[in-house]
Amino acid sequence: MSHETTVLTAPLYEYLLRVGVREAPVLRRLRDETLRRWPDSARMQIAPEQGALIALLVTLTGARHALEAGVFTGYSALAVALALPADGVLVACDVSDEWTALGRPYWDEAGVGHKIDLRLAPAIETMDALLADGRAGWFDFVFLDAEKTEYAAYYERALALLRPGGLILVDNVLWSGRVVDPAADDADTAAIRAFNELVRDDERVSLALVPIADGLTLAVKRP
Ligand code: CA
């Protein structure tokens, strides 16, 4: 028996998408339009199977209050908002009006625009404002996918914003394999390496790094 994760060849990945993901048509159209507008954005656009996993985790945790750092064109925000209950809220942080403007009509079309509280500012500023506003412990679910060099800073704030038992997801933690490339010494790669080791050694959370898409860390805030 192999202890290795099965490598997703192109045909196997197509198969996974065919039998393992129920992507709502509105999500599919948003993803298609995003890739038409920004063809090189694959790293910023979460994969459909990630959207399915994230939505399932929102349902599983019974989350009502969610936060996302790094909206891009709003695919993950839409997936999360669709999974939140009717009175749920997603605080969505991004600095780009241009990117998020593409997603907003899709959010409204899907009937979940009212659940998404878009904050156009650096995510750290928004998270600090939420803490100053008394939202510590208020959130059930946090998805981190913005500036890689800020991951550790987002993470500390996310831990403060989360209730005990709340879930943090962190995207791109395998960084296309650059985390184990000795020649890769750019700031993003260094930050992700340092972040992964920080979370591994952090007794405040339980964690699992899931090799889905570009790597997704799940960390649960311990009581
Ligand atoms: Ca990402």
PDB file of C-alpha atoms and ligand atoms in Angstrom:
ATOM      1  CA  MET A   1       0.000   0.000   0.000  1.00  0.00           C
ATOM      2  CA  SER A   2       1.341   3.398  -0.940  1.00  0.00           C
ATOM      3  CA  HIS A   3       1.699   6.093   1.703  1.00  0.00           C
ATOM      4  CA  GLU A   4       1.857   8.717  -1.018  1.00  0.00           C
ATOM      5  CA  THR A   5      -0.988  10.908  -2.131  1.00  0.00           C
ATOM      6  CA  THR A   6      -2.260   9.856  -5.536  1.00  0.00           C
ATOM      7  CA  VAL A   7      -0.893  12.221  -8.163  1.00  0.00           C
ATOM      8  CA  LEU A   8      -3.680  13.963 -10.027  1.00  0.00           C
ATOM      9  CA  THR A   9      -2.917  13.473 -13.701  1.00  0.00           C
ATOM     10  CA  ALA A  10      -5.007  15.587 -16.063  1.00  0.00           C
ATOM     11  CA  PRO A  11      -7.465  12.745 -16.826  1.00  0.00           C
ATOM     12  CA  LEU A  12      -7.768  11.891 -13.141  1.00  0.00           C
ATOM     13  CA  TYR A  13      -8.378  15.542 -12.274  1.00  0.00           C
ATOM     14  CA  GLU A  14     -11.098  15.736 -14.933  1.00  0.00           C
ATOM     15  CA  TYR A  15     -12.619  12.642 -13.392  1.00  0.00           C
ATOM     16  CA  LEU A  16     -12.498  14.214  -9.920  1.00  0.00           C
ATOM     17  CA  LEU A  17     -14.314  17.278 -11.210  1.00  0.00           C
ATOM     18  CA  ARG A  18     -16.884  15.107 -12.952  1.00  0.00           C
ATOM     19  CA  VAL A  19     -17.817  12.894 -10.004  1.00  0.00           C
ATOM     20  CA  GLY A  20     -16.616  14.843  -6.960  1.00  0.00           C
ATOM     21  CA  VAL A  21     -17.868  18.406  -7.339  1.00  0.00           C
ATOM     22  CA  ARG A  22     -21.348  19.825  -7.773  1.00  0.00           C
ATOM     23  CA  GLU A  23     -20.470  23.285  -8.994  1.00  0.00           C
ATOM     24  CA  ALA A  24     -23.495  25.549  -9.164  1.00  0.00           C
ATOM     25  CA  PRO A  25     -23.915  27.085 -12.641  1.00  0.00           C
ATOM     26  CA  VAL A  26     -23.483  30.588 -11.207  1.00  0.00           C
ATOM     27  CA  LEU A  27     -20.120  29.574  -9.733  1.00  0.00           C
ATOM     28  CA  ARG A  28     -19.069  28.032 -13.024  1.00  0.00           C
ATOM     29  CA  ARG A  29     -19.940  31.184 -14.944  1.00  0.00           C
ATOM     30  CA  LEU A  30     -18.074  33.381 -12.485  1.00  0.00           C
ATOM     31  CA  ARG A  31     -15.019  31.136 -12.784  1.00  0.00           C
ATOM     32  CA  ASP A  32     -15.206  31.180 -16.578  1.00  0.00           C
ATOM     33  CA  GLU A  33     -15.544  34.958 -16.754  1.00  0.00           C
ATOM     34  CA  THR A  34     -12.664  35.407 -14.313  1.00  0.00           C
ATOM     35  CA  LEU A  35     -10.352  33.272 -16.425  1.00  0.00           C
ATOM     36  CA  ARG A  36     -11.421  35.135 -19.570  1.00  0.00           C
ATOM     37  CA  ARG A  37     -10.654  38.487 -17.959  1.00  0.00           C
ATOM     38  CA  TRP A  38      -7.500  37.422 -16.137  1.00  0.00           C
ATOM     39  CA  PRO A  39      -6.115  34.314 -17.856  1.00  0.00           C
ATOM     40  CA  ASP A  40      -3.015  34.216 -15.659  1.00  0.00           C
ATOM     41  CA  SER A  41      -4.959  34.272 -12.438  1.00  0.00           C
ATOM     42  CA  ALA A  42      -5.115  30.525 -11.789  1.00  0.00           C
ATOM     43  CA  ARG A  43      -3.211  30.930  -8.529  1.00  0.00           C
ATOM     44  CA  MET A  44      -5.611  33.576  -7.264  1.00  0.00           C
ATOM     45  CA  GLN A  45      -8.744  31.717  -8.291  1.00  0.00           C
ATOM     46  CA  ILE A  46      -9.506  28.793  -6.012  1.00  0.00           C
ATOM     47  CA  ALA A  47     -10.183  25.480  -7.725  1.00  0.00           C
ATOM     48  CA  PRO A  48     -13.736  24.107  -7.974  1.00  0.00           C
ATOM     49  CA  GLU A  49     -12.963  21.158  -5.717  1.00  0.00           C
ATOM     50  CA  GLN A  50     -11.652  23.625  -3.130  1.00  0.00           C
ATOM     51  CA  GLY A  51     -14.851  25.599  -3.384  1.00  0.00           C
ATOM     52  CA  ALA A  52     -16.784  22.406  -2.732  1.00  0.00           C
ATOM     53  CA  LEU A  53     -14.616  21.537   0.274  1.00  0.00           C
ATOM     54  CA  ILE A  54     -14.816  25.038   1.723  1.00  0.00           C
ATOM     55  CA  ALA A  55     -18.596  25.109   1.331  1.00  0.00           C
ATOM     56  CA  LEU A  56     -18.869  21.706   2.971  1.00  0.00           C
ATOM     57  CA  LEU A  57     -16.741  22.897   5.891  1.00  0.00           C
ATOM     58  CA  VAL A  58     -18.972  25.946   6.342  1.00  0.00           C
ATOM     59  CA  THR A  59     -21.959  23.620   6.538  1.00  0.00           C
ATOM     60  CA  LEU A  60     -20.149  21.141   8.775  1.00  0.00           C
ATOM     61  CA  THR A  61     -19.102  23.778  11.307  1.00  0.00           C
ATOM     62  CA  GLY A  62     -22.551  25.371  11.306  1.00  0.00           C
ATOM     63  CA  ALA A  63     -20.829  28.694  10.667  1.00  0.00           C
ATOM     64  CA  ARG A  64     -22.912  31.883  10.731  1.00  0.00           C
ATOM     65  CA  HIS A  65     -20.120  34.443  10.869  1.00  0.00           C
ATOM     66  CA  ALA A  66     -17.343  34.048   8.332  1.00  0.00           C
ATOM     67  CA  LEU A  67     -14.390  36.151   7.212  1.00  0.00           C
ATOM     68  CA  GLU A  68     -12.320  35.962   4.061  1.00  0.00           C
ATOM     69  CA  ALA A  69      -9.007  37.723   3.405  1.00  0.00           C
ATOM     70  CA  GLY A  70      -8.385  37.822  -0.350  1.00  0.00           C
ATOM     71  CA  VAL A  71     -11.586  37.896  -2.377  1.00  0.00           C
ATOM     72  CA  PHE A  72     -10.188  38.316  -5.903  1.00  0.00           C
ATOM     73  CA  THR A  73     -13.305  38.023  -8.106  1.00  0.00           C
ATOM     74  CA  GLY A  74     -15.416  36.451  -5.411  1.00  0.00           C
ATOM     75  CA  TYR A  75     -15.628  32.764  -6.259  1.00  0.00           C
ATOM     76  CA  SER A  76     -14.813  31.540  -2.752  1.00  0.00           C
ATOM     77  CA  ALA A  77     -16.974  34.294  -1.261  1.00  0.00           C
ATOM     78  CA  LEU A  78     -19.886  33.058  -3.346  1.00  0.00           C
ATOM     79  CA  ALA A  79     -19.247  29.428  -2.379  1.00  0.00           C
ATOM     80  CA  VAL A  80     -19.128  30.388   1.311  1.00  0.00           C
ATOM     81  CA  ALA A  81     -22.174  32.660   1.132  1.00  0.00           C
ATOM     82  CA  LEU A  82     -24.218  29.937  -0.587  1.00  0.00           C
ATOM     83  CA  ALA A  83     -23.351  27.587   2.287  1.00  0.00           C
ATOM     84  CA  LEU A  84     -24.084  30.079   5.082  1.00  0.00           C
ATOM     85  CA  PRO A  85     -27.561  30.139   6.636  1.00  0.00           C
ATOM     86  CA  ALA A  86     -30.016  32.892   5.669  1.00  0.00           C
ATOM     87  CA  ASP A  87     -28.872  35.095   8.561  1.00  0.00           C
ATOM     88  CA  GLY A  88     -25.192  34.376   7.966  1.00  0.00           C
ATOM     89  CA  VAL A  89     -22.576  37.030   7.276  1.00  0.00           C
ATOM     90  CA  LEU A  90     -19.321  36.886   5.351  1.00  0.00           C
ATOM     91  CA  VAL A  91     -16.936  39.789   5.904  1.00  0.00           C
ATOM     92  CA  ALA A  92     -14.968  39.780   2.648  1.00  0.00           C
ATOM     93  CA  CYS A  93     -11.645  41.656   2.600  1.00  0.00           C
ATOM     94  CA  ASP A  94      -9.850  42.767  -0.540  1.00  0.00           C
ATOM     95  CA  VAL A  95      -8.046  45.859  -1.810  1.00  0.00           C
ATOM     96  CA  SER A  96      -9.245  45.669  -5.406  1.00  0.00           C
ATOM     97  CA  ASP A  97     -12.475  47.284  -6.502  1.00  0.00           C
ATOM     98  CA  GLU A  98     -11.808  46.081 -10.041  1.00  0.00           C
ATOM     99  CA  TRP A  99     -11.602  42.380  -9.124  1.00  0.00           C
ATOM    100  CA  THR A 100     -14.476  42.342  -6.660  1.00  0.00           C
ATOM    101  CA  ALA A 101     -16.688  44.330  -9.030  1.00  0.00           C
ATOM    102  CA  LEU A 102     -16.654  41.348 -11.351  1.00  0.00           C
ATOM    103  CA  GLY A 103     -18.012  39.073  -8.642  1.00  0.00           C
ATOM    104  CA  ARG A 104     -20.671  41.266  -7.090  1.00  0.00           C
ATOM    105  CA  PRO A 105     -23.336  40.778  -9.816  1.00  0.00           C
ATOM    106  CA  TYR A 106     -22.906  37.018  -9.448  1.00  0.00           C
ATOM    107  CA  TRP A 107     -23.404  37.286  -5.681  1.00  0.00           C
ATOM    108  CA  ASP A 108     -26.622  39.195  -6.247  1.00  0.00           C
ATOM    109  CA  GLU A 109     -27.800  36.862  -8.986  1.00  0.00           C
ATOM    110  CA  ALA A 110     -27.285  33.925  -6.610  1.00  0.00           C
ATOM    111  CA  GLY A 111     -29.382  35.741  -3.999  1.00  0.00           C
ATOM    112  CA  VAL A 112     -26.587  35.955  -1.423  1.00  0.00           C
ATOM    113  CA  GLY A 113     -25.243  39.467  -2.020  1.00  0.00           C
ATOM    114  CA  HIS A 114     -26.887  40.625   1.227  1.00  0.00           C
ATOM    115  CA  LYS A 115     -24.800  38.115   3.206  1.00  0.00           C
ATOM    116  CA  ILE A 116     -21.476  39.483   1.918  1.00  0.00           C
ATOM    117  CA  ASP A 117     -20.037  42.520   3.673  1.00  0.00           C
ATOM    118  CA  LEU A 118     -17.274  43.589   1.286  1.00  0.00           C
ATOM    119  CA  ARG A 119     -14.524  45.704   2.882  1.00  0.00           C
ATOM    120  CA  LEU A 120     -12.184  47.338   0.381  1.00  0.00           C
ATOM    121  CA  ALA A 121      -9.070  47.790   2.512  1.00  0.00           C
ATOM    122  CA  PRO A 122      -6.007  45.749   3.466  1.00  0.00           C
ATOM    123  CA  ALA A 123      -7.305  42.724   5.364  1.00  0.00           C
ATOM    124  CA  ILE A 124      -5.148  43.513   8.393  1.00  0.00           C
ATOM    125  CA  GLU A 125      -6.833  46.907   8.722  1.00  0.00           C
ATOM    126  CA  THR A 126     -10.269  45.355   8.485  1.00  0.00           C
ATOM    127  CA  MET A 127      -9.419  42.629  10.980  1.00  0.00           C
ATOM    128  CA  ASP A 128      -8.028  45.190  13.410  1.00  0.00           C
ATOM    129  CA  ALA A 129     -11.186  47.274  12.975  1.00  0.00           C
ATOM    130  CA  LEU A 130     -13.328  44.217  13.731  1.00  0.00           C
ATOM    131  CA  LEU A 131     -11.322  43.539  16.884  1.00  0.00           C
ATOM    132  CA  ALA A 132     -11.644  47.172  17.924  1.00  0.00           C
ATOM    133  CA  ASP A 133     -15.383  46.842  17.272  1.00  0.00           C
ATOM    134  CA  GLY A 134     -15.684  44.023  19.824  1.00  0.00           C
ATOM    135  CA  ARG A 135     -15.802  41.127  17.368  1.00  0.00           C
ATOM    136  CA  ALA A 136     -13.182  39.002  19.136  1.00  0.00           C
ATOM    137  CA  GLY A 137     -14.525  35.455  19.376  1.00  0.00           C
ATOM    138  CA  TRP A 138     -17.442  36.309  17.082  1.00  0.00           C
ATOM    139  CA  PHE A 139     -16.380  34.434  13.963  1.00  0.00           C
ATOM    140  CA  ASP A 140     -16.866  30.731  13.271  1.00  0.00           C
ATOM    141  CA  PHE A 141     -14.869  30.493  10.077  1.00  0.00           C
ATOM    142  CA  VAL A 142     -11.928  32.318   8.474  1.00  0.00           C
ATOM    143  CA  PHE A 143     -10.401  31.787   5.033  1.00  0.00           C
ATOM    144  CA  LEU A 144      -6.948  33.315   4.452  1.00  0.00           C
ATOM    145  CA  ASP A 145      -5.847  33.758   0.833  1.00  0.00           C
ATOM    146  CA  ALA A 146      -4.515  37.315   0.398  1.00  0.00           C
ATOM    147  CA  GLU A 147      -0.901  38.548   0.679  1.00  0.00           C
ATOM    148  CA  LYS A 148       1.380  35.605   1.419  1.00  0.00           C
ATOM    149  CA  THR A 149       3.891  37.774   3.285  1.00  0.00           C
ATOM    150  CA  GLU A 150       1.077  38.753   5.672  1.00  0.00           C
ATOM    151  CA  TYR A 151      -0.107  35.230   6.468  1.00  0.00           C
ATOM    152  CA  ALA A 152       1.332  35.217   9.995  1.00  0.00           C
ATOM    153  CA  ALA A 153      -0.246  38.610  10.716  1.00  0.00           C
ATOM    154  CA  TYR A 154      -3.641  37.495   9.374  1.00  0.00           C
ATOM    155  CA  TYR A 155      -3.395  34.291  11.359  1.00  0.00           C
ATOM    156  CA  GLU A 156      -2.863  36.017  14.715  1.00  0.00           C
ATOM    157  CA  ARG A 157      -5.836  38.259  14.109  1.00  0.00           C
ATOM    158  CA  ALA A 158      -7.931  35.339  12.871  1.00  0.00           C
ATOM    159  CA  LEU A 159      -7.229  33.430  16.082  1.00  0.00           C
ATOM    160  CA  ALA A 160      -8.434  36.417  18.087  1.00  0.00           C
ATOM    161  CA  LEU A 161     -11.547  36.838  15.939  1.00  0.00           C
ATOM    162  CA  LEU A 162     -12.507  33.151  16.082  1.00  0.00           C
ATOM    163  CA  ARG A 163     -14.577  31.478  18.756  1.00  0.00           C
ATOM    164  CA  PRO A 164     -13.043  28.395  20.385  1.00  0.00           C
ATOM    165  CA  GLY A 165     -13.675  25.525  17.958  1.00  0.00           C
ATOM    166  CA  GLY A 166     -13.699  27.944  15.034  1.00  0.00           C
ATOM    167  CA  LEU A 167     -11.944  26.977  11.819  1.00  0.00           C
ATOM    168  CA  ILE A 168      -9.190  28.764   9.873  1.00  0.00           C
ATOM    169  CA  LEU A 169      -8.432  27.736   6.302  1.00  0.00           C
ATOM    170  CA  VAL A 170      -5.219  28.911   4.661  1.00  0.00           C
ATOM    171  CA  ASP A 171      -4.675  28.567   0.920  1.00  0.00           C
ATOM    172  CA  ASN A 172      -1.523  28.072  -1.196  1.00  0.00           C
ATOM    173  CA  VAL A 173       0.498  26.539   1.612  1.00  0.00           C
ATOM    174  CA  LEU A 174       2.359  24.255  -0.843  1.00  0.00           C
ATOM    175  CA  TRP A 175       3.025  27.210  -3.186  1.00  0.00           C
ATOM    176  CA  SER A 176       3.394  25.097  -6.339  1.00  0.00           C
ATOM    177  CA  GLY A 177       6.089  23.063  -4.573  1.00  0.00           C
ATOM    178  CA  ARG A 178       8.371  26.055  -4.073  1.00  0.00           C
ATOM    179  CA  VAL A 179       8.331  25.499  -0.308  1.00  0.00           C
ATOM    180  CA  VAL A 180      10.749  22.578  -0.848  1.00  0.00           C
ATOM    181  CA  ASP A 181      12.755  24.148  -3.677  1.00  0.00           C
ATOM    182  CA  PRO A 182      16.127  25.176  -2.154  1.00  0.00           C
ATOM    183  CA  ALA A 183      16.608  27.686  -4.972  1.00  0.00           C
ATOM    184  CA  ALA A 184      13.371  29.509  -4.121  1.00  0.00           C
ATOM    185  CA  ASP A 185      14.262  32.382  -1.812  1.00  0.00           C
ATOM    186  CA  ASP A 186      11.661  34.998  -2.734  1.00  0.00           C
ATOM    187  CA  ALA A 187       9.681  36.750  -0.011  1.00  0.00           C
ATOM    188  CA  ASP A 188       6.417  34.890  -0.659  1.00  0.00           C
ATOM    189  CA  THR A 189       8.026  31.452  -0.517  1.00  0.00           C
ATOM    190  CA  ALA A 190       9.968  32.346   2.625  1.00  0.00           C
ATOM    191  CA  ALA A 191       6.809  33.680   4.268  1.00  0.00           C
ATOM    192  CA  ILE A 192       4.813  30.555   3.472  1.00  0.00           C
ATOM    193  CA  ARG A 193       7.573  28.286   4.773  1.00  0.00           C
ATOM    194  CA  ALA A 194       7.787  30.280   7.999  1.00  0.00           C
ATOM    195  CA  PHE A 195       4.015  30.336   8.315  1.00  0.00           C
ATOM    196  CA  ASN A 196       3.673  26.568   7.877  1.00  0.00           C
ATOM    197  CA  GLU A 197       6.217  25.967  10.629  1.00  0.00           C
ATOM    198  CA  LEU A 198       4.564  28.526  12.881  1.00  0.00           C
ATOM    199  CA  VAL A 199       1.195  26.784  12.611  1.00  0.00           C
ATOM    200  CA  ARG A 200       2.731  23.332  13.044  1.00  0.00           C
ATOM    201  CA  ASP A 201       4.244  24.434  16.345  1.00  0.00           C
ATOM    202  CA  ASP A 202       1.238  26.419  17.575  1.00  0.00           C
ATOM    203  CA  GLU A 203      -0.440  24.592  20.467  1.00  0.00           C
ATOM    204  CA  ARG A 204      -3.439  26.894  20.227  1.00  0.00           C
ATOM    205  CA  VAL A 205      -4.728  24.979  17.199  1.00  0.00           C
ATOM    206  CA  SER A 206      -5.253  21.472  15.869  1.00  0.00           C
ATOM    207  CA  LEU A 207      -4.300  21.201  12.226  1.00  0.00           C
ATOM    208  CA  ALA A 208      -4.179  19.237   9.014  1.00  0.00           C
ATOM    209  CA  LEU A 209      -2.551  20.300   5.757  1.00  0.00           C
ATOM    210  CA  VAL A 210      -4.643  18.974   2.894  1.00  0.00           C
ATOM    211  CA  PRO A 211      -2.874  18.586  -0.490  1.00  0.00           C
ATOM    212  CA  ILE A 212      -5.832  19.876  -2.485  1.00  0.00           C
ATOM    213  CA  ALA A 213      -5.059  22.276  -5.342  1.00  0.00           C
ATOM    214  CA  ASP A 214      -2.093  24.380  -4.098  1.00  0.00           C
ATOM    215  CA  GLY A 215      -2.376  23.105  -0.521  1.00  0.00           C
ATOM    216  CA  LEU A 216      -4.941  24.061   2.095  1.00  0.00           C
ATOM    217  CA  THR A 217      -4.248  24.119   5.833  1.00  0.00           C
ATOM    218  CA  LEU A 218      -7.154  23.541   8.198  1.00  0.00           C
ATOM    219  CA  ALA A 219      -6.575  24.792  11.734  1.00  0.00           C
ATOM    220  CA  VAL A 220      -9.155  24.601  14.505  1.00  0.00           C
ATOM    221  CA  LYS A 221      -8.860  26.962  17.466  1.00  0.00           C
ATOM    222  CA  ARG A 222      -8.639  24.822  20.569  1.00  0.00           C
ATOM    223  CA  PRO A 223     -10.895  25.635  23.512  1.00  0.00           C
TER     224      PRO A 223
HETATM  225 CA    CA B   1      -5.282  31.156  -3.467  1.00  0.00          CA
END
